[in-house]
Amino acid sequence: MNNKKLKITETVLRDAHQSLIATRMKTEDMIPILEKMDQVGYHSIECWGGATYDASLRFLNEDPWQRLRTLRRRLKNSKLQMLFRGQNILGYRHYADDVVEYFVQKSIANGIDILRIFDAFNDLRNVETAVRAAKKEGGNVQLAMSYTTGSAYTLDYWKKLASDMESLGADSICIKDMAGILTPDMADRLVRELKTQVKVPISLHSHCTSGVAPITYVKGVEAGCDVIDTAISPFSMGTSQPATEVMVATFAGTPYDTGLDQNLLAEIADYFRPLRDSSIASGLLDPKMLTVDVKTLLYQVPGGMLSNLVSQLKEQGAEDRFYEVLEEIPRVRADLGEPPLVTPSSQIVGTQAVLNVLTGERYKIMSQETKAILRGEYGKTVKPFNPEVQKKAIGDAEPITCRPADLLEPELETLEKEISVFKTQDEDVLSYALFPKVATEYFKYRDAKAHKIDPDKYDLTNRAYPV
């Protein structure tokens, strides 16, 4: 039996609001409660990475680096954790090694303690550079296996993956169940097997989309899991994580007692509840995101992907076709080599499923990202691609079989030159590298605001001020 105290990673500042309200929580919404969160004694607070970087620039007119520095100053006693997509960093393509190395360096320098690094295909060639860079900077590396199901995803597959992760230098390993499809029995077997395979701690991350996550956590902890990811109750359940207070109560008085103070957690919940309620009132939090859909066990759709699908269909006036899209997703996934559905593969598969449904003909329109997967630009999938779909995407071209980043020339020097007119901090080049158009618009907004000028009347490129 595991007699060690169970540890908690709190996700409300990252994955919880990414899953429920499309990553729209502002830094100013976080600041008033940070001091109390810092008193809890969490194992870590997941507060950065994932979609927060893109959303900060694109929707909130916020600098993600300033957010990180703000969180670091106010969470003095807590370990800050981020989600890092390996060679994708926080974007949607592979970046050259020099960009990956610089991003890791700046993340740690600005306050990140733990980097949870994963690859959407579990292709470890795509995390090597990030792991090496994090180790060089003294960061704590948690490698995450993107959990999914399918004939190729056996216990032996997961055991070998975990062993390879430990050999690569992982300080801990996370079972990343982004779609909420890890069942209690499988969690019990998987954690027990991994505990015999590796010596590093095991974290368990799941979503309540299918409704089984709280029970899965119980079985995982009893099997030896060291850390679980939870979200404070107002931003828990549905497509988010199990509620922090509920899991703390579940293990109270057991050998796994977390020792966390329920009164303090209740104060934190009281703070976030009005934010949740206002998100519902504004329509930002769709009630669909809070319901249990056991069909998730068939569709394997992660929480963040669900909220994005709802948004896409709303924009097209096609919300009534939501379940048609869900049924198309596993078919597209099979065509693309049965990858786990996690960013960026989840967005690519989801968008292609939407295109297939709304056009009425499968692959009549194929996104550039779908073609990139079928060219091998994202790495190796566990199963081969559908040859007919691949031929439609790339014709007779030879697909990529090496580590995709080996084909990329260093980018930083060129990016620095392109960004020089906008740059006010070193980190700006990284925002530009990941999201050139979005970052440029943000720089324009930031610059105009600094000069108290309407951004719409200001030509940033030429530094032209209206007369």
PDB file of N, CA and C in Angstrom, residues 265-306:
ATOM      1  N   LEU A 265      -9.501  26.176   1.111  1.00  0.00           N
ATOM      2  CA  LEU A 265      -9.996  25.836  -0.226  1.00  0.00           C
ATOM      3  C   LEU A 265     -11.385  26.426  -0.453  1.00  0.00           C
ATOM      4  N   ALA A 266     -12.203  26.456   0.597  1.00  0.00           N
ATOM      5  CA  ALA A 266     -13.548  27.028   0.470  1.00  0.00           C
ATOM      6  C   ALA A 266     -13.478  28.523   0.172  1.00  0.00           C
ATOM      7  N   GLU A 267     -12.521  29.219   0.781  1.00  0.00           N
ATOM      8  CA  GLU A 267     -12.349  30.648   0.489  1.00  0.00           C
ATOM      9  C   GLU A 267     -11.949  30.861  -0.972  1.00  0.00           C
ATOM     10  N   ILE A 268     -11.081  29.993  -1.466  1.00  0.00           N
ATOM     11  CA  ILE A 268     -10.648  30.094  -2.866  1.00  0.00           C
ATOM     12  C   ILE A 268     -11.823  29.806  -3.797  1.00  0.00           C
ATOM     13  N   ALA A 269     -12.623  28.811  -3.447  1.00  0.00           N
ATOM     14  CA  ALA A 269     -13.813  28.493  -4.245  1.00  0.00           C
ATOM     15  C   ALA A 269     -14.795  29.663  -4.259  1.00  0.00           C
ATOM     16  N   ASP A 270     -14.974  30.296  -3.090  1.00  0.00           N
ATOM     17  CA  ASP A 270     -15.878  31.458  -3.018  1.00  0.00           C
ATOM     18  C   ASP A 270     -15.429  32.575  -3.952  1.00  0.00           C
ATOM     19  N   TYR A 271     -14.123  32.713  -4.114  1.00  0.00           N
ATOM     20  CA  TYR A 271     -13.615  33.756  -5.015  1.00  0.00           C
ATOM     21  C   TYR A 271     -13.925  33.428  -6.472  1.00  0.00           C
ATOM     22  N   PHE A 272     -13.727  32.173  -6.853  1.00  0.00           N
ATOM     23  CA  PHE A 272     -13.882  31.823  -8.265  1.00  0.00           C
ATOM     24  C   PHE A 272     -15.343  31.635  -8.698  1.00  0.00           C
ATOM     25  N   ARG A 273     -16.251  31.424  -7.740  1.00  0.00           N
ATOM     26  CA  ARG A 273     -17.638  31.136  -8.108  1.00  0.00           C
ATOM     27  C   ARG A 273     -18.290  32.268  -8.901  1.00  0.00           C
ATOM     28  N   PRO A 274     -18.149  33.535  -8.500  1.00  0.00           N
ATOM     29  CA  PRO A 274     -18.741  34.611  -9.324  1.00  0.00           C
ATOM     30  C   PRO A 274     -18.133  34.676 -10.730  1.00  0.00           C
ATOM     31  N   LEU A 275     -16.847  34.342 -10.865  1.00  0.00           N
ATOM     32  CA  LEU A 275     -16.230  34.327 -12.197  1.00  0.00           C
ATOM     33  C   LEU A 275     -16.873  33.256 -13.064  1.00  0.00           C
ATOM     34  N   ARG A 276     -17.148  32.099 -12.456  1.00  0.00           N
ATOM     35  CA  ARG A 276     -17.829  31.028 -13.171  1.00  0.00           C
ATOM     36  C   ARG A 276     -19.241  31.458 -13.568  1.00  0.00           C
ATOM     37  N   ASP A 277     -19.956  32.054 -12.614  1.00  0.00           N
ATOM     38  CA  ASP A 277     -21.338  32.461 -12.876  1.00  0.00           C
ATOM     39  C   ASP A 277     -21.421  33.526 -13.971  1.00  0.00           C
ATOM     40  N   SER A 278     -20.490  34.466 -13.956  1.00  0.00           N
ATOM     41  CA  SER A 278     -20.500  35.508 -14.988  1.00  0.00           C
ATOM     42  C   SER A 278     -20.161  34.922 -16.352  1.00  0.00           C
ATOM     43  N   SER A 279     -19.340  33.870 -16.373  1.00  0.00           N
ATOM     44  CA  SER A 279     -19.014  33.205 -17.637  1.00  0.00           C
ATOM     45  C   SER A 279     -20.237  32.496 -18.210  1.00  0.00           C
ATOM     46  N   ILE A 280     -21.061  31.942 -17.330  1.00  0.00           N
ATOM     47  CA  ILE A 280     -22.304  31.310 -17.782  1.00  0.00           C
ATOM     48  C   ILE A 280     -23.263  32.378 -18.314  1.00  0.00           C
ATOM     49  N   ALA A 281     -23.397  33.477 -17.560  1.00  0.00           N
ATOM     50  CA  ALA A 281     -24.318  34.546 -17.952  1.00  0.00           C
ATOM     51  C   ALA A 281     -23.940  35.160 -19.294  1.00  0.00           C
ATOM     52  N   SER A 282     -22.634  35.271 -19.551  1.00  0.00           N
ATOM     53  CA  SER A 282     -22.184  35.890 -20.807  1.00  0.00           C
ATOM     54  C   SER A 282     -22.203  34.925 -21.977  1.00  0.00           C
ATOM     55  N   GLY A 283     -22.416  33.644 -21.705  1.00  0.00           N
ATOM     56  CA  GLY A 283     -22.403  32.645 -22.768  1.00  0.00           C
ATOM     57  C   GLY A 283     -21.027  32.059 -23.025  1.00  0.00           C
ATOM     58  N   LEU A 284     -20.030  32.537 -22.289  1.00  0.00           N
ATOM     59  CA  LEU A 284     -18.674  32.033 -22.473  1.00  0.00           C
ATOM     60  C   LEU A 284     -18.563  30.582 -22.006  1.00  0.00           C
ATOM     61  N   LEU A 285     -19.274  30.268 -20.947  1.00  0.00           N
ATOM     62  CA  LEU A 285     -19.306  28.890 -20.454  1.00  0.00           C
ATOM     63  C   LEU A 285     -20.593  28.235 -20.929  1.00  0.00           C
ATOM     64  N   ASP A 286     -20.478  27.384 -21.940  1.00  0.00           N
ATOM     65  CA  ASP A 286     -21.629  26.676 -22.498  1.00  0.00           C
ATOM     66  C   ASP A 286     -22.005  25.528 -21.558  1.00  0.00           C
ATOM     67  N   PRO A 287     -23.292  25.407 -21.200  1.00  0.00           N
ATOM     68  CA  PRO A 287     -23.718  24.324 -20.300  1.00  0.00           C
ATOM     69  C   PRO A 287     -23.304  22.934 -20.779  1.00  0.00           C
ATOM     70  N   LYS A 288     -23.112  22.766 -22.092  1.00  0.00           N
ATOM     71  CA  LYS A 288     -22.661  21.463 -22.607  1.00  0.00           C
ATOM     72  C   LYS A 288     -21.331  21.039 -21.969  1.00  0.00           C
ATOM     73  N   MET A 289     -20.516  22.046 -21.617  1.00  0.00           N
ATOM     74  CA  MET A 289     -19.199  21.743 -21.070  1.00  0.00           C
ATOM     75  C   MET A 289     -19.270  21.187 -19.649  1.00  0.00           C
ATOM     76  N   LEU A 290     -20.422  21.342 -18.993  1.00  0.00           N
ATOM     77  CA  LEU A 290     -20.561  20.905 -17.605  1.00  0.00           C
ATOM     78  C   LEU A 290     -21.308  19.584 -17.466  1.00  0.00           C
ATOM     79  N   THR A 291     -21.760  19.035 -18.590  1.00  0.00           N
ATOM     80  CA  THR A 291     -22.525  17.800 -18.523  1.00  0.00           C
ATOM     81  C   THR A 291     -21.635  16.593 -18.778  1.00  0.00           C
ATOM     82  N   VAL A 292     -22.106  15.446 -18.329  1.00  0.00           N
ATOM     83  CA  VAL A 292     -21.400  14.187 -18.572  1.00  0.00           C
ATOM     84  C   VAL A 292     -21.861  13.619 -19.905  1.00  0.00           C
ATOM     85  N   ASP A 293     -20.915  13.257 -20.748  1.00  0.00           N
ATOM     86  CA  ASP A 293     -21.234  12.611 -22.015  1.00  0.00           C
ATOM     87  C   ASP A 293     -20.417  11.335 -22.098  1.00  0.00           C
ATOM     88  N   VAL A 294     -21.031  10.210 -21.752  1.00  0.00           N
ATOM     89  CA  VAL A 294     -20.303   8.951 -21.709  1.00  0.00           C
ATOM     90  C   VAL A 294     -19.850   8.528 -23.100  1.00  0.00           C
ATOM     91  N   LYS A 295     -20.452   9.145 -24.136  1.00  0.00           N
ATOM     92  CA  LYS A 295     -20.001   8.829 -25.501  1.00  0.00           C
ATOM     93  C   LYS A 295     -18.570   9.298 -25.740  1.00  0.00           C
ATOM     94  N   THR A 296     -18.058  10.117 -24.807  1.00  0.00           N
ATOM     95  CA  THR A 296     -16.658  10.521 -24.892  1.00  0.00           C
ATOM     96  C   THR A 296     -15.749   9.294 -24.955  1.00  0.00           C
ATOM     97  N   LEU A 297     -16.176   8.209 -24.306  1.00  0.00           N
ATOM     98  CA  LEU A 297     -15.380   6.989 -24.325  1.00  0.00           C
ATOM     99  C   LEU A 297     -15.253   6.448 -25.746  1.00  0.00           C
ATOM    100  N   LEU A 298     -16.191   6.833 -26.617  1.00  0.00           N
ATOM    101  CA  LEU A 298     -16.106   6.445 -28.028  1.00  0.00           C
ATOM    102  C   LEU A 298     -15.390   7.509 -28.853  1.00  0.00           C
ATOM    103  N   TYR A 299     -15.719   8.780 -28.594  1.00  0.00           N
ATOM    104  CA  TYR A 299     -15.194   9.866 -29.430  1.00  0.00           C
ATOM    105  C   TYR A 299     -13.780  10.296 -29.046  1.00  0.00           C
ATOM    106  N   GLN A 300     -13.433  10.141 -27.763  1.00  0.00           N
ATOM    107  CA  GLN A 300     -12.104  10.506 -27.258  1.00  0.00           C
ATOM    108  C   GLN A 300     -11.759  11.977 -27.477  1.00  0.00           C
ATOM    109  N   VAL A 301     -12.735  12.850 -27.263  1.00  0.00           N
ATOM    110  CA  VAL A 301     -12.539  14.274 -27.504  1.00  0.00           C
ATOM    111  C   VAL A 301     -12.136  14.976 -26.214  1.00  0.00           C
ATOM    112  N   PRO A 302     -10.951  15.606 -26.148  1.00  0.00           N
ATOM    113  CA  PRO A 302     -10.541  16.324 -24.942  1.00  0.00           C
ATOM    114  C   PRO A 302     -11.418  17.539 -24.664  1.00  0.00           C
ATOM    115  N   GLY A 303     -11.384  17.992 -23.391  1.00  0.00           N
ATOM    116  CA  GLY A 303     -12.232  19.105 -22.978  1.00  0.00           C
ATOM    117  C   GLY A 303     -12.027  20.370 -23.786  1.00  0.00           C
ATOM    118  N   GLY A 304     -10.758  20.794 -23.947  1.00  0.00           N
ATOM    119  CA  GLY A 304     -10.483  22.006 -24.705  1.00  0.00           C
ATOM    120  C   GLY A 304     -10.934  21.900 -26.141  1.00  0.00           C
ATOM    121  N   MET A 305     -10.835  20.710 -26.697  1.00  0.00           N
ATOM    122  CA  MET A 305     -11.262  20.478 -28.071  1.00  0.00           C
ATOM    123  C   MET A 305     -12.782  20.601 -28.189  1.00  0.00           C
ATOM    124  N   LEU A 306     -13.500  20.105 -27.187  1.00  0.00           N
ATOM    125  CA  LEU A 306     -14.961  20.211 -27.201  1.00  0.00           C
ATOM    126  C   LEU A 306     -15.413  21.666 -27.238  1.00  0.00           C
TER     127      LEU A 306
END
